[in-house]
mmCIF file of C-alpha atoms in Angstrom:
data_model
loop_
_atom_site.group_PDB
_atom_site.id
_atom_site.type_symbol
_atom_site.label_atom_id
_atom_site.label_comp_id
_atom_site.label_asym_id
_atom_site.label_seq_id
_atom_site.Cartn_x
_atom_site.Cartn_y
_atom_site.Cartn_z
ATOM 1 C CA MET N 1 -2.093 37.763 38.643
ATOM 2 C CA GLN N 2 -0.768 40.548 36.322
ATOM 3 C CA HIS N 3 -2.208 40.517 32.739
ATOM 4 C CA ILE N 4 -1.038 42.337 29.655
ATOM 5 C CA SER N 5 -3.662 44.013 27.735
ATOM 6 C CA THR N 6 -3.872 42.706 24.106
ATOM 7 C CA THR N 7 -7.071 44.376 22.869
ATOM 8 C CA PRO N 8 -8.961 43.089 20.963
ATOM 9 C CA PHE N 9 -7.910 39.658 22.412
ATOM 10 C CA GLY N 10 -8.838 40.257 26.104
ATOM 11 C CA ARG N 11 -6.781 39.688 29.077
ATOM 12 C CA ARG N 12 -4.702 36.713 27.942
ATOM 13 C CA THR N 13 -0.990 36.891 28.068
ATOM 14 C CA LEU N 14 0.718 37.909 24.857
ATOM 15 C CA ASP N 15 2.361 35.010 22.837
ATOM 16 C CA ALA N 16 3.129 34.017 19.379
ATOM 17 C CA GLY N 17 -0.285 32.672 18.820
ATOM 18 C CA LEU N 18 -2.031 36.059 19.780
ATOM 19 C CA MET N 19 0.377 37.850 17.638
ATOM 20 C CA ALA N 20 -0.537 35.660 14.638
ATOM 21 C CA ALA N 21 -4.227 36.113 15.535
ATOM 22 C CA ARG N 22 -3.645 39.960 15.773
ATOM 23 C CA GLN N 23 -2.281 39.994 12.227
ATOM 24 C CA LEU N 24 -5.219 38.018 11.013
ATOM 25 C CA ALA N 25 -7.671 40.260 12.708
ATOM 26 C CA GLU N 26 -6.086 43.215 11.007
ATOM 27 C CA THR N 27 -6.490 41.569 7.638
ATOM 28 C CA ALA N 28 -9.268 43.113 5.557
ATOM 29 C CA VAL N 29 -12.155 40.795 4.635
ATOM 30 C CA PRO N 30 -12.310 39.913 0.892
ATOM 31 C CA ASP N 31 -15.184 41.542 -1.036
ATOM 32 C CA ARG N 32 -16.975 38.127 -1.414
ATOM 33 C CA SER N 33 -19.331 36.001 0.463
ATOM 34 C CA ILE N 34 -18.841 32.199 1.368
ATOM 35 C CA ASP N 35 -21.657 29.730 1.972
ATOM 36 C CA LYS N 36 -21.289 28.757 5.581
ATOM 37 C CA TYR N 37 -22.410 25.156 5.034
ATOM 38 C CA LYS N 38 -19.957 24.684 2.230
ATOM 39 C CA ILE N 39 -17.006 25.981 4.305
ATOM 40 C CA LEU N 40 -18.079 23.799 7.228
ATOM 41 C CA THR N 41 -18.146 20.665 4.873
ATOM 42 C CA ALA N 42 -14.609 21.643 3.509
ATOM 43 C CA LEU N 43 -13.241 21.956 6.900
ATOM 44 C CA THR N 44 -14.703 18.498 7.824
ATOM 45 C CA GLN N 45 -12.712 16.945 4.956
ATOM 46 C CA ALA N 46 -9.561 19.033 5.743
ATOM 47 C CA ARG N 47 -9.656 18.843 9.509
ATOM 48 C CA ALA N 48 -6.273 16.893 9.543
ATOM 49 C CA ALA N 49 -4.504 19.765 7.791
ATOM 50 C CA PHE N 50 -5.824 22.343 10.327
ATOM 51 C CA ARG N 51 -5.350 19.887 13.275
ATOM 52 C CA VAL N 52 -8.860 20.175 14.589
ATOM 53 C CA THR N 53 -11.057 17.353 15.637
ATOM 54 C CA ASP N 54 -14.754 16.508 14.820
ATOM 55 C CA ARG N 55 -15.692 17.869 18.325
ATOM 56 C CA ASP N 56 -13.913 20.990 17.462
ATOM 57 C CA LEU N 57 -15.805 21.436 14.364
ATOM 58 C CA ALA N 58 -19.212 20.582 16.143
ATOM 59 C CA VAL N 59 -18.451 23.669 18.239
ATOM 60 C CA LEU N 60 -17.630 25.781 15.268
ATOM 61 C CA SER N 61 -20.888 24.650 13.631
ATOM 62 C CA ALA N 62 -22.761 25.768 16.539
ATOM 63 C CA LEU N 63 -21.037 29.086 16.443
ATOM 64 C CA VAL N 64 -21.676 29.465 12.847
ATOM 65 C CA SER N 65 -25.425 28.867 13.375
ATOM 66 C CA PHE N 66 -25.761 32.020 15.411
ATOM 67 C CA HIS N 67 -24.899 34.069 12.182
ATOM 68 C CA GLN N 68 -28.335 34.648 10.741
ATOM 69 C CA ASP N 69 -27.414 34.801 7.034
ATOM 70 C CA ARG N 70 -26.453 31.609 4.958
ATOM 71 C CA GLU N 71 -23.513 33.665 3.421
ATOM 72 C CA LEU N 72 -20.461 34.792 5.445
ATOM 73 C CA GLY N 73 -19.266 38.126 4.089
ATOM 74 C CA GLY N 74 -18.802 41.830 4.950
ATOM 75 C CA ASP N 75 -17.730 43.199 8.191
ATOM 76 C CA ASP N 76 -20.622 41.874 10.406
ATOM 77 C CA LEU N 77 -19.121 38.407 11.187
ATOM 78 C CA ILE N 78 -19.018 38.491 15.124
ATOM 79 C CA VAL N 79 -21.289 36.148 16.873
ATOM 80 C CA PHE N 80 -21.793 36.636 20.581
ATOM 81 C CA PRO N 81 -23.853 33.764 22.081
ATOM 82 C CA SER N 82 -23.709 33.086 25.829
ATOM 83 C CA ASN N 83 -22.118 29.896 27.110
ATOM 84 C CA ALA N 84 -25.705 28.495 27.811
ATOM 85 C CA ALA N 85 -26.944 29.220 24.384
ATOM 86 C CA LEU N 86 -23.748 27.869 22.782
ATOM 87 C CA SER N 87 -23.974 24.700 25.026
ATOM 88 C CA GLU N 88 -27.521 24.166 23.910
ATOM 89 C CA ARG N 89 -26.630 24.499 20.204
ATOM 90 C CA ALA N 90 -23.805 22.049 20.887
ATOM 91 C CA HIS N 91 -26.143 19.473 22.247
ATOM 92 C CA GLY N 92 -25.509 20.098 25.820
ATOM 93 C CA MET N 93 -21.817 20.129 25.874
ATOM 94 C CA ALA N 94 -20.300 21.130 29.245
ATOM 95 C CA GLU N 95 -18.861 24.715 29.455
ATOM 96 C CA SER N 96 -15.432 23.402 30.392
ATOM 97 C CA THR N 97 -15.340 21.373 27.190
ATOM 98 C CA LEU N 98 -16.667 24.178 25.202
ATOM 99 C CA ARG N 99 -13.854 26.430 26.451
ATOM 100 C CA ARG N 100 -11.197 23.664 25.363
ATOM 101 C CA HIS N 101 -12.681 23.337 21.821
ATOM 102 C CA LEU N 102 -13.069 27.199 21.387
ATOM 103 C CA ARG N 103 -9.425 27.533 22.323
ATOM 104 C CA ALA N 104 -8.508 24.784 19.844
ATOM 105 C CA LEU N 105 -10.379 26.722 16.929
ATOM 106 C CA VAL N 106 -8.617 29.855 17.933
ATOM 107 C CA GLN N 107 -5.245 28.169 17.855
ATOM 108 C CA ALA N 108 -6.032 26.720 14.498
ATOM 109 C CA GLY N 109 -6.833 30.349 13.179
ATOM 110 C CA LEU N 110 -10.377 29.482 12.278
ATOM 111 C CA ILE N 111 -11.969 31.999 14.593
ATOM 112 C CA LEU N 112 -10.847 35.130 16.491
ATOM 113 C CA ARG N 113 -11.797 36.189 19.870
ATOM 114 C CA HIS N 114 -13.026 39.885 20.056
ATOM 115 C CA ASP N 115 -13.375 40.290 23.818
ATOM 116 C CA SER N 116 -15.067 43.192 25.673
ATOM 117 C CA PRO N 117 -13.295 45.045 28.541
ATOM 118 C CA ASN N 118 -14.830 42.662 31.126
ATOM 119 C CA GLY N 119 -14.389 39.580 28.978
ATOM 120 C CA LYS N 120 -18.125 39.123 28.368
ATOM 121 C CA ARG N 121 -19.799 38.537 24.982
ATOM 122 C CA TYR N 122 -22.461 41.100 24.142
ATOM 123 C CA ALA N 123 -23.421 43.698 21.496
ATOM 124 C CA THR N 124 -24.728 47.324 21.717
ATOM 125 C CA ARG N 125 -27.129 48.749 19.324
ATOM 126 C CA GLY N 126 -27.933 52.289 18.176
ATOM 127 C CA SER N 127 -31.268 53.991 18.279
ATOM 128 C CA THR N 128 -32.331 52.360 14.952
ATOM 129 C CA GLY N 129 -31.630 48.889 16.456
ATOM 130 C CA ALA N 130 -28.682 48.356 14.240
ATOM 131 C CA LEU N 131 -25.518 46.854 15.921
ATOM 132 C CA ARG N 132 -22.910 49.433 16.927
ATOM 133 C CA VAL N 133 -20.310 47.320 18.433
ATOM 134 C CA ALA N 134 -20.064 43.549 19.179
ATOM 135 C CA PHE N 135 -17.906 41.497 21.411
ATOM 136 C CA GLY N 136 -17.604 37.649 20.986
ATOM 137 C CA PHE N 137 -16.248 35.318 18.357
ATOM 138 C CA ASP N 138 -15.281 36.709 14.986
ATOM 139 C CA LEU N 139 -15.890 34.279 11.914
ATOM 140 C CA LYS N 140 -13.948 36.338 9.318
ATOM 141 C CA PRO N 141 -10.976 33.958 9.302
ATOM 142 C CA LEU N 142 -13.342 31.416 7.470
ATOM 143 C CA VAL N 143 -13.888 33.984 4.727
ATOM 144 C CA ILE N 144 -10.234 35.114 4.554
ATOM 145 C CA ARG N 145 -8.902 31.523 4.532
ATOM 146 C CA ALA N 146 -11.614 30.077 2.255
ATOM 147 C CA ASP N 147 -9.325 29.339 -0.684
ATOM 148 C CA GLU N 148 -6.823 27.779 1.686
ATOM 149 C CA ILE N 149 -9.643 25.590 3.348
ATOM 150 C CA PHE N 150 -11.209 24.482 -0.162
ATOM 151 C CA ALA N 151 -7.751 23.655 -1.502
ATOM 152 C CA ALA N 152 -7.016 21.581 1.607
ATOM 153 C CA ALA N 153 -10.329 19.827 1.333
ATOM 154 C CA GLN N 154 -9.777 18.828 -2.324
ATOM 155 C CA ALA N 155 -6.207 17.536 -1.456
ATOM 156 C CA ALA N 156 -7.757 15.588 1.398
ATOM 157 C CA CYS N 157 -10.288 13.994 -0.917
ATOM 158 C CA GLU N 158 -7.670 13.146 -3.508
ATOM 159 C CA ALA N 159 -5.456 11.563 -0.898
ATOM 160 C CA ALA N 160 -8.416 9.488 0.560
ATOM 161 C CA GLU N 161 -9.409 8.392 -2.996
ATOM 162 C CA THR N 162 -5.840 7.373 -3.598
ATOM 163 C CA LEU N 163 -5.640 5.533 -0.315
ATOM 164 C CA ARG N 164 -8.938 3.786 -1.117
ATOM 165 C CA ARG N 165 -7.837 2.676 -4.550
ATOM 166 C CA LEU N 166 -4.502 1.424 -3.054
ATOM 167 C CA ARG N 167 -6.373 -0.544 -0.438
ATOM 168 C CA GLU N 168 -8.603 -2.087 -3.046
ATOM 169 C CA ARG N 169 -5.582 -3.252 -4.895
ATOM 170 C CA VAL N 170 -4.185 -4.816 -1.858
ATOM 171 C CA VAL N 171 -7.390 -6.673 -0.944
ATOM 172 C CA LEU N 172 -7.621 -7.965 -4.579
ATOM 173 C CA GLN N 173 -3.916 -9.207 -4.489
ATOM 174 C CA LEU N 174 -4.379 -10.853 -1.244
ATOM 175 C CA ARG N 175 -7.660 -12.484 -2.420
ATOM 176 C CA ASP N 176 -6.083 -13.870 -5.579
ATOM 177 C CA ALA N 177 -2.988 -15.053 -3.658
ATOM 178 C CA ARG N 178 -5.393 -16.800 -1.185
ATOM 179 C CA LYS N 179 -7.104 -18.599 -4.121
ATOM 180 C CA LEU N 180 -3.804 -19.688 -5.636
ATOM 181 C CA ILE N 181 -2.368 -20.983 -2.457
ATOM 182 C CA GLU N 182 -5.448 -22.891 -1.672
ATOM 183 C CA TYR N 183 -5.649 -24.360 -5.171
ATOM 184 C CA ALA N 184 -2.002 -25.437 -4.908
ATOM 185 C CA GLN N 185 -2.410 -27.092 -1.684
ATOM 186 C CA GLU N 186 -5.562 -29.005 -2.960
ATOM 187 C CA THR N 187 -4.567 -30.137 -6.386
ATOM 188 C CA LEU N 188 -0.733 -30.181 -6.335
ATOM 189 C CA GLY N 189 0.017 -31.025 -2.792
ATOM 190 C CA ILE N 190 2.679 -28.351 -2.622
ATOM 191 C CA ASN N 191 3.806 -27.159 0.818
ATOM 192 C CA THR N 192 2.695 -23.505 0.898
ATOM 193 C CA ASP N 193 2.731 -22.990 4.626
ATOM 194 C CA ALA N 194 5.006 -20.009 4.452
ATOM 195 C CA LEU N 195 2.826 -18.396 1.770
ATOM 196 C CA ASP N 196 -0.265 -19.238 3.724
ATOM 197 C CA ASP N 197 1.057 -17.533 6.898
ATOM 198 C CA GLN N 198 2.169 -14.420 4.963
ATOM 199 C CA GLN N 199 -1.114 -13.967 3.404
ATOM 200 C CA ARG N 200 -3.056 -14.488 6.790
ATOM 201 C CA LEU N 201 -0.784 -11.935 8.559
ATOM 202 C CA LEU N 202 -1.214 -9.276 5.727
ATOM 203 C CA SER N 203 -4.954 -9.779 5.806
ATOM 204 C CA ARG N 204 -5.102 -9.288 9.492
ATOM 205 C CA ALA N 205 -2.936 -6.109 9.307
ATOM 206 C CA LEU N 206 -5.334 -4.756 6.638
ATOM 207 C CA ARG N 207 -8.089 -4.644 9.172
ATOM 208 C CA ARG N 208 -6.423 -1.764 10.953
ATOM 209 C CA LYS N 209 -6.625 1.921 9.878
ATOM 210 C CA LEU N 210 -3.363 2.371 7.851
ATOM 211 C CA ASP N 211 -2.071 5.689 6.636
ATOM 212 C CA GLN N 212 -0.694 6.051 3.151
ATOM 213 C CA ASP N 213 3.021 5.058 3.847
ATOM 214 C CA GLU N 214 1.799 1.860 5.792
ATOM 215 C CA ILE N 215 -0.613 0.894 2.975
ATOM 216 C CA LYS N 216 2.090 1.574 0.281
ATOM 217 C CA ALA N 217 4.397 -0.868 2.325
ATOM 218 C CA MET N 218 1.604 -3.474 2.467
ATOM 219 C CA ALA N 219 1.013 -3.043 -1.410
ATOM 220 C CA ARG N 220 4.519 -4.016 -1.999
ATOM 221 C CA GLN N 221 4.342 -7.004 0.228
ATOM 222 C CA ALA N 222 1.038 -8.024 -1.295
ATOM 223 C CA SER N 223 2.418 -7.766 -4.812
ATOM 224 C CA GLU N 224 5.507 -9.906 -3.912
ATOM 225 C CA LEU N 225 3.246 -12.518 -2.292
ATOM 226 C CA LEU N 226 1.123 -12.759 -5.337
ATOM 227 C CA THR N 227 4.135 -13.179 -7.512
ATOM 228 C CA HIS N 228 5.454 -16.079 -5.470
ATOM 229 C CA ALA N 229 1.859 -17.666 -5.544
ATOM 230 C CA LYS N 230 1.832 -17.303 -9.238
ATOM 231 C CA LEU N 231 5.159 -19.220 -9.468
ATOM 232 C CA LEU N 232 3.281 -22.242 -8.222
ATOM 233 C CA PHE N 233 1.612 -22.461 -11.576
ATOM 234 C CA PRO N 234 2.711 -21.793 -15.256
ATOM 235 C CA ASN N 235 2.737 -17.882 -15.797
ATOM 236 C CA ASP N 236 0.748 -18.180 -19.052
ATOM 237 C CA LYS N 237 -2.202 -19.717 -17.214
ATOM 238 C CA THR N 238 -2.196 -17.245 -14.313
ATOM 239 C CA GLU N 239 -1.537 -13.961 -15.859
ATOM 240 C CA GLU N 240 -5.292 -13.506 -16.585
ATOM 241 C CA MET N 241 -6.470 -15.335 -13.551
ATOM 242 C CA ASN N 242 -9.407 -13.593 -11.691
ATOM 243 C CA GLY N 243 -11.579 -14.508 -8.732
ATOM 244 C CA ASN N 244 -13.600 -17.004 -10.735
ATOM 245 C CA VAL N 245 -10.978 -19.339 -11.852
ATOM 246 C CA VAL N 246 -11.324 -21.848 -9.152
ATOM 247 C CA GLN N 247 -15.063 -21.768 -9.105
ATOM 248 C CA ASN N 248 -15.223 -22.295 -12.925
ATOM 249 C CA GLU N 249 -12.724 -25.140 -12.573
ATOM 250 C CA ARG N 250 -10.720 -23.991 -15.580
ATOM 251 C CA HIS N 251 -8.190 -26.634 -16.683
ATOM 252 C CA ILE N 252 -4.538 -25.713 -16.024
ATOM 253 C CA GLN N 253 -2.006 -27.649 -17.960
ATOM 254 C CA TYR N 254 1.674 -27.900 -16.933
ATOM 255 C CA SER N 255 4.298 -30.413 -17.915
ATOM 256 C CA THR N 256 6.447 -32.159 -15.449
ATOM 257 C CA LYS N 257 8.261 -34.325 -17.808
ATOM 258 C CA SER N 258 12.018 -34.173 -18.193
ATOM 259 C CA LEU N 259 14.268 -35.801 -20.764
ATOM 260 C CA TYR N 260 14.267 -38.648 -18.365
ATOM 261 C CA GLU N 261 10.723 -39.251 -18.705
ATOM 262 C CA SER N 262 9.952 -38.128 -22.378
ATOM 263 C CA GLU N 263 10.917 -39.351 -25.739
ATOM 264 C CA PRO N 264 14.297 -37.775 -26.477
ATOM 265 C CA SER N 265 14.522 -38.737 -30.038
ATOM 266 C CA LYS N 266 11.144 -37.373 -31.016
ATOM 267 C CA LYS N 267 11.820 -33.987 -29.165
ATOM 268 C CA MET N 268 15.275 -33.667 -30.616
ATOM 269 C CA GLU N 269 13.900 -33.923 -34.111
ATOM 270 C CA GLU N 270 11.663 -30.839 -33.418
ATOM 271 C CA LEU N 271 14.677 -28.722 -32.463
ATOM 272 C CA GLU N 272 16.720 -26.951 -34.846
ATOM 273 C CA PRO N 273 20.586 -27.891 -34.699
ATOM 274 C CA SER N 274 22.157 -24.964 -32.987
ATOM 275 C CA ALA N 275 24.806 -26.587 -31.062
ATOM 276 C CA PRO N 276 26.820 -29.897 -30.736
ATOM 277 C CA PRO N 277 24.849 -32.763 -29.223
ATOM 278 C CA ARG N 278 24.997 -33.023 -25.311
ATOM 279 C CA PRO N 279 27.029 -35.942 -23.789
ATOM 280 C CA THR N 280 25.036 -39.078 -23.299
ATOM 281 C CA ASP N 281 26.144 -39.423 -19.685
ATOM 282 C CA ASP N 282 24.878 -36.672 -17.651
ATOM 283 C CA ARG N 283 26.987 -37.831 -14.665
ATOM 284 C CA ASP N 284 30.110 -36.650 -16.588
ATOM 285 C CA LEU N 285 29.566 -33.118 -15.525
ATOM 286 C CA ALA N 286 32.096 -30.256 -16.298
ATOM 287 C CA THR N 287 31.139 -28.610 -13.052
ATOM 288 C CA LYS N 288 31.622 -31.741 -10.772
ATOM 289 C CA LEU N 289 29.276 -30.260 -8.237
ATOM 290 C CA PRO N 290 28.116 -32.355 -5.383
ATOM 291 C CA LEU N 291 24.310 -32.890 -5.130
ATOM 292 C CA GLY N 292 24.469 -31.803 -1.362
ATOM 293 C CA LEU N 293 26.181 -28.544 -2.130
ATOM 294 C CA VAL N 294 23.680 -27.844 -4.951
ATOM 295 C CA LEU N 295 20.689 -28.540 -2.754
ATOM 296 C CA LYS N 296 22.130 -26.283 0.074
ATOM 297 C CA THR N 297 22.442 -23.466 -2.420
ATOM 298 C CA VAL N 298 18.954 -23.701 -3.924
ATOM 299 C CA PRO N 299 16.659 -24.645 -0.841
ATOM 300 C CA ASP N 300 13.615 -23.368 -2.621
ATOM 301 C CA LEU N 301 13.697 -26.328 -5.021
ATOM 302 C CA ARG N 302 12.849 -28.565 -2.071
ATOM 303 C CA ASP N 303 9.508 -27.022 -1.549
ATOM 304 C CA TYR N 304 8.503 -28.600 -4.893
ATOM 305 C CA ALA N 305 9.581 -32.200 -4.093
ATOM 306 C CA PRO N 306 7.247 -33.657 -1.467
ATOM 307 C CA ASP N 307 9.236 -37.010 -1.350
ATOM 308 C CA GLY N 308 12.608 -35.276 -1.072
ATOM 309 C CA ILE N 309 15.527 -35.111 -3.607
ATOM 310 C CA LYS N 310 17.870 -38.051 -3.050
ATOM 311 C CA ASP N 311 19.568 -38.113 -6.390
ATOM 312 C CA TRP N 312 20.246 -36.363 -9.701
ATOM 313 C CA HIS N 313 17.339 -37.941 -11.340
ATOM 314 C CA GLN N 314 14.833 -36.547 -8.708
ATOM 315 C CA PHE N 315 16.594 -33.159 -9.085
ATOM 316 C CA VAL N 316 16.072 -33.162 -12.817
ATOM 317 C CA VAL N 317 12.426 -34.162 -12.502
ATOM 318 C CA THR N 318 11.736 -31.392 -9.913
ATOM 319 C CA ALA N 319 13.544 -28.773 -12.030
ATOM 320 C CA ALA N 320 11.494 -29.880 -15.140
ATOM 321 C CA PHE N 321 8.365 -29.157 -13.112
ATOM 322 C CA VAL N 322 9.660 -25.865 -11.731
ATOM 323 C CA ARG N 323 10.479 -24.601 -15.091
ATOM 324 C CA GLY N 324 6.848 -24.336 -16.169
ATOM 325 C CA MET N 325 5.996 -22.291 -13.024
ATOM 326 C CA LEU N 326 8.833 -19.939 -13.996
ATOM 327 C CA GLY N 327 7.300 -19.480 -17.377
ATOM 328 C CA ILE N 328 10.015 -21.261 -19.285
ATOM 329 C CA SER N 329 8.626 -23.029 -22.337
ATOM 330 C CA GLU N 330 9.102 -26.691 -22.909
ATOM 331 C CA HIS N 331 11.109 -25.814 -26.057
ATOM 332 C CA ALA N 332 13.557 -23.695 -24.086
ATOM 333 C CA TRP N 333 13.914 -26.327 -21.554
ATOM 334 C CA LEU N 334 14.553 -29.151 -23.982
ATOM 335 C CA GLU N 335 17.063 -27.160 -25.899
ATOM 336 C CA ALA N 336 18.953 -26.252 -22.601
ATOM 337 C CA CYS N 337 19.009 -29.949 -21.670
ATOM 338 C CA ARG N 338 20.276 -30.786 -25.244
ATOM 339 C CA ILE N 339 23.199 -28.200 -25.057
ATOM 340 C CA MET N 340 24.123 -28.339 -21.382
ATOM 341 C CA GLY N 341 23.012 -31.683 -20.322
ATOM 342 C CA ASP N 342 19.990 -32.700 -18.128
ATOM 343 C CA VAL N 343 21.785 -31.953 -14.830
ATOM 344 C CA ASN N 344 23.438 -28.784 -15.777
ATOM 345 C CA ALA N 345 20.137 -27.448 -17.223
ATOM 346 C CA ALA N 346 18.259 -28.473 -14.055
ATOM 347 C CA ILE N 347 20.979 -26.897 -11.789
ATOM 348 C CA THR N 348 20.606 -23.494 -13.951
ATOM 349 C CA VAL N 349 16.847 -23.656 -13.437
ATOM 350 C CA ALA N 350 17.272 -24.278 -9.876
ATOM 351 C CA CYS N 351 19.491 -21.286 -9.417
ATOM 352 C CA MET N 352 17.001 -19.211 -11.443
ATOM 353 C CA LEU N 353 14.210 -20.091 -9.116
ATOM 354 C CA GLN N 354 16.290 -19.092 -6.163
ATOM 355 C CA ARG N 355 16.674 -15.576 -7.649
ATOM 356 C CA ALA N 356 13.301 -15.408 -9.383
ATOM 357 C CA GLU N 357 12.237 -12.077 -8.202
ATOM 358 C CA HIS N 358 15.299 -10.559 -9.992
ATOM 359 C CA ILE N 359 14.624 -12.227 -13.242
ATOM 360 C CA ALA N 360 12.244 -10.505 -15.495
ATOM 361 C CA LYS N 361 11.894 -13.184 -18.394
ATOM 362 C CA PRO N 362 13.108 -16.495 -17.166
ATOM 363 C CA GLY N 363 12.418 -18.163 -20.565
ATOM 364 C CA GLY N 364 14.574 -15.606 -22.539
ATOM 365 C CA TYR N 365 17.253 -15.800 -19.755
ATOM 366 C CA LEU N 366 17.592 -19.557 -20.052
ATOM 367 C CA ARG N 367 17.825 -19.310 -23.925
ATOM 368 C CA SER N 368 20.695 -16.771 -23.570
ATOM 369 C CA LEU N 369 22.527 -18.995 -21.099
ATOM 370 C CA SER N 370 22.007 -21.994 -23.462
ATOM 371 C CA ALA N 371 23.495 -19.997 -26.309
ATOM 372 C CA ARG N 372 26.517 -19.091 -24.201
ATOM 373 C CA ALA N 373 26.872 -22.607 -23.168
ATOM 374 C CA ALA N 374 26.824 -23.711 -26.774
ATOM 375 C CA ASP N 375 29.914 -21.394 -27.244
ATOM 376 C CA GLY N 376 31.608 -22.966 -24.181
ATOM 377 C CA ALA N 377 31.160 -19.666 -22.201
ATOM 378 C CA PHE N 378 28.742 -20.867 -19.562
ATOM 379 C CA THR N 379 28.566 -23.609 -16.906
ATOM 380 C CA PRO N 380 26.153 -23.379 -13.908
ATOM 381 C CA GLY N 381 29.213 -23.724 -11.450
ATOM 382 C CA PRO N 382 29.800 -19.914 -11.037
ATOM 383 C CA MET N 383 25.943 -19.437 -10.449
ATOM 384 C CA VAL N 384 26.062 -21.896 -7.621
ATOM 385 C CA MET N 385 29.180 -20.435 -6.008
ATOM 386 C CA ALA N 386 27.693 -16.850 -6.360
ATOM 387 C CA LEU N 387 24.478 -17.996 -4.504
ATOM 388 C CA LEU N 388 26.522 -19.850 -1.854
ATOM 389 C CA ARG N 389 28.625 -16.716 -1.226
ATOM 390 C CA ALA N 390 25.529 -14.687 -0.840
ATOM 391 C CA GLU N 391 24.009 -17.122 1.618
ATOM 392 C CA ASN N 392 27.201 -17.111 3.583
ATOM 393 C CA VAL N 393 27.255 -13.299 3.687
ATOM 394 C CA LYS N 394 23.615 -13.245 4.813
ATOM 395 C CA ALA N 395 24.133 -15.777 7.611
ATOM 396 C CA ALA N 396 27.248 -13.783 8.745
#
C-alpha cells in the first residue's frame, strides 16, 4: 500500500484531521505551565464537549503519568511509553483497545502523534544524558487548549447544576401533586384517575437519564399537573402547601353551598346594591340553553359530581363547589348569582373551569363578567357556543 509521508505524523494518509493536527503541532506552546491533574479533572467534566469517553480519558491519564513533572509546560512534552508499559498503566487494557482510544484522543485534538521514521516510540539522548529528540505522543495540546478546556468544564458544571435543580423542582412538584391527588381521593371522593395516571407516568419517566430539553418538557408537564391538582382544593389553602400538610392534618375549609342551600336573605344584606335584583325564577333564562348542551360543552364539571348532574339544581350545586377550587370567593359567587341568576352564574363558572389554565385570576374575571351582566352586556350563551365550536374544531 502506498503511503504519503506527513512527518511528524508518520505514515498515515493525509486527511483534514491530519492537517488540523499539523497546524496544532506548529502552534507555539504558551509561556506557562498547567497542573496535569487539574487539566485531567477539567477534561473529565467537559468530556462531552470534546467528544471523548471515560475510557479515552483513562488512556490519556495513563499517558500523562509518563510525564515526570506535575506541571505541563515548555517544549519537553513528548512521552514515549511502549505499548506494554502503556497497557500496564491502563490497568491491562488490550493493545487493540489502546490504539482505538489513542486514535480518539488524537482526533479530539488532545494529543499529537510525533512518529519516528519507523513508527516506533523512543528517545535519543546526548552525551550528558539529556534528551536530544523524542518520538511518541505530544501533550502540548493540553497546554495550548487549557483555557478552552477549563471554560468547557465550567460550562458543563453550570449546565449540570441547572439540570439538577430543574430535576429537583420536578420531583417536588410531582410529590406535591401525588399528596393532593391522594388527599382528594380519600377525603372528597373525587374521581382523580386521570391525574393519578399522569403523575405515575411522569414519575416513571423521571427515572431515566434525561437531557436538558427532556427535563424542561417534563417540568412544564409537572407544573400543569400540579396546577390541576390544586384546583381540587381552594387556592388560598394550597398556595403554601408543603409536604407536611397531610401528615399534620391541617383543616381545609371550602364551601359547597349555593343559593339553593344557603340563606339568600341574610347573604343579600351583606352585599352592596350594585345592580337590579335577579329574577326570582331561575328557569326563565335569557340564554335558553338546554342542560344537555351545556354539559356536553363543559365535561370537566362532571368530574366533581359523583352522582351525576340530572337537573339544573345539581348543576348549580356542583358549580358552587367548583368555584372554591378555582379561587373564587363566596362574595364574588353570591354577587354573580344575584346579578345573573343562579343558573347563569353556574354556567359561567363551569365555562371558566373548562378554560381554567387560560384564566389567571378567576375571581376577578367573574366579578368583571358580573359587572358587564349588570349593564346587560353579558350572558353565558356566547361562552358556551365558543367552547362548543372549539370542541367541534378539535374533534374534526
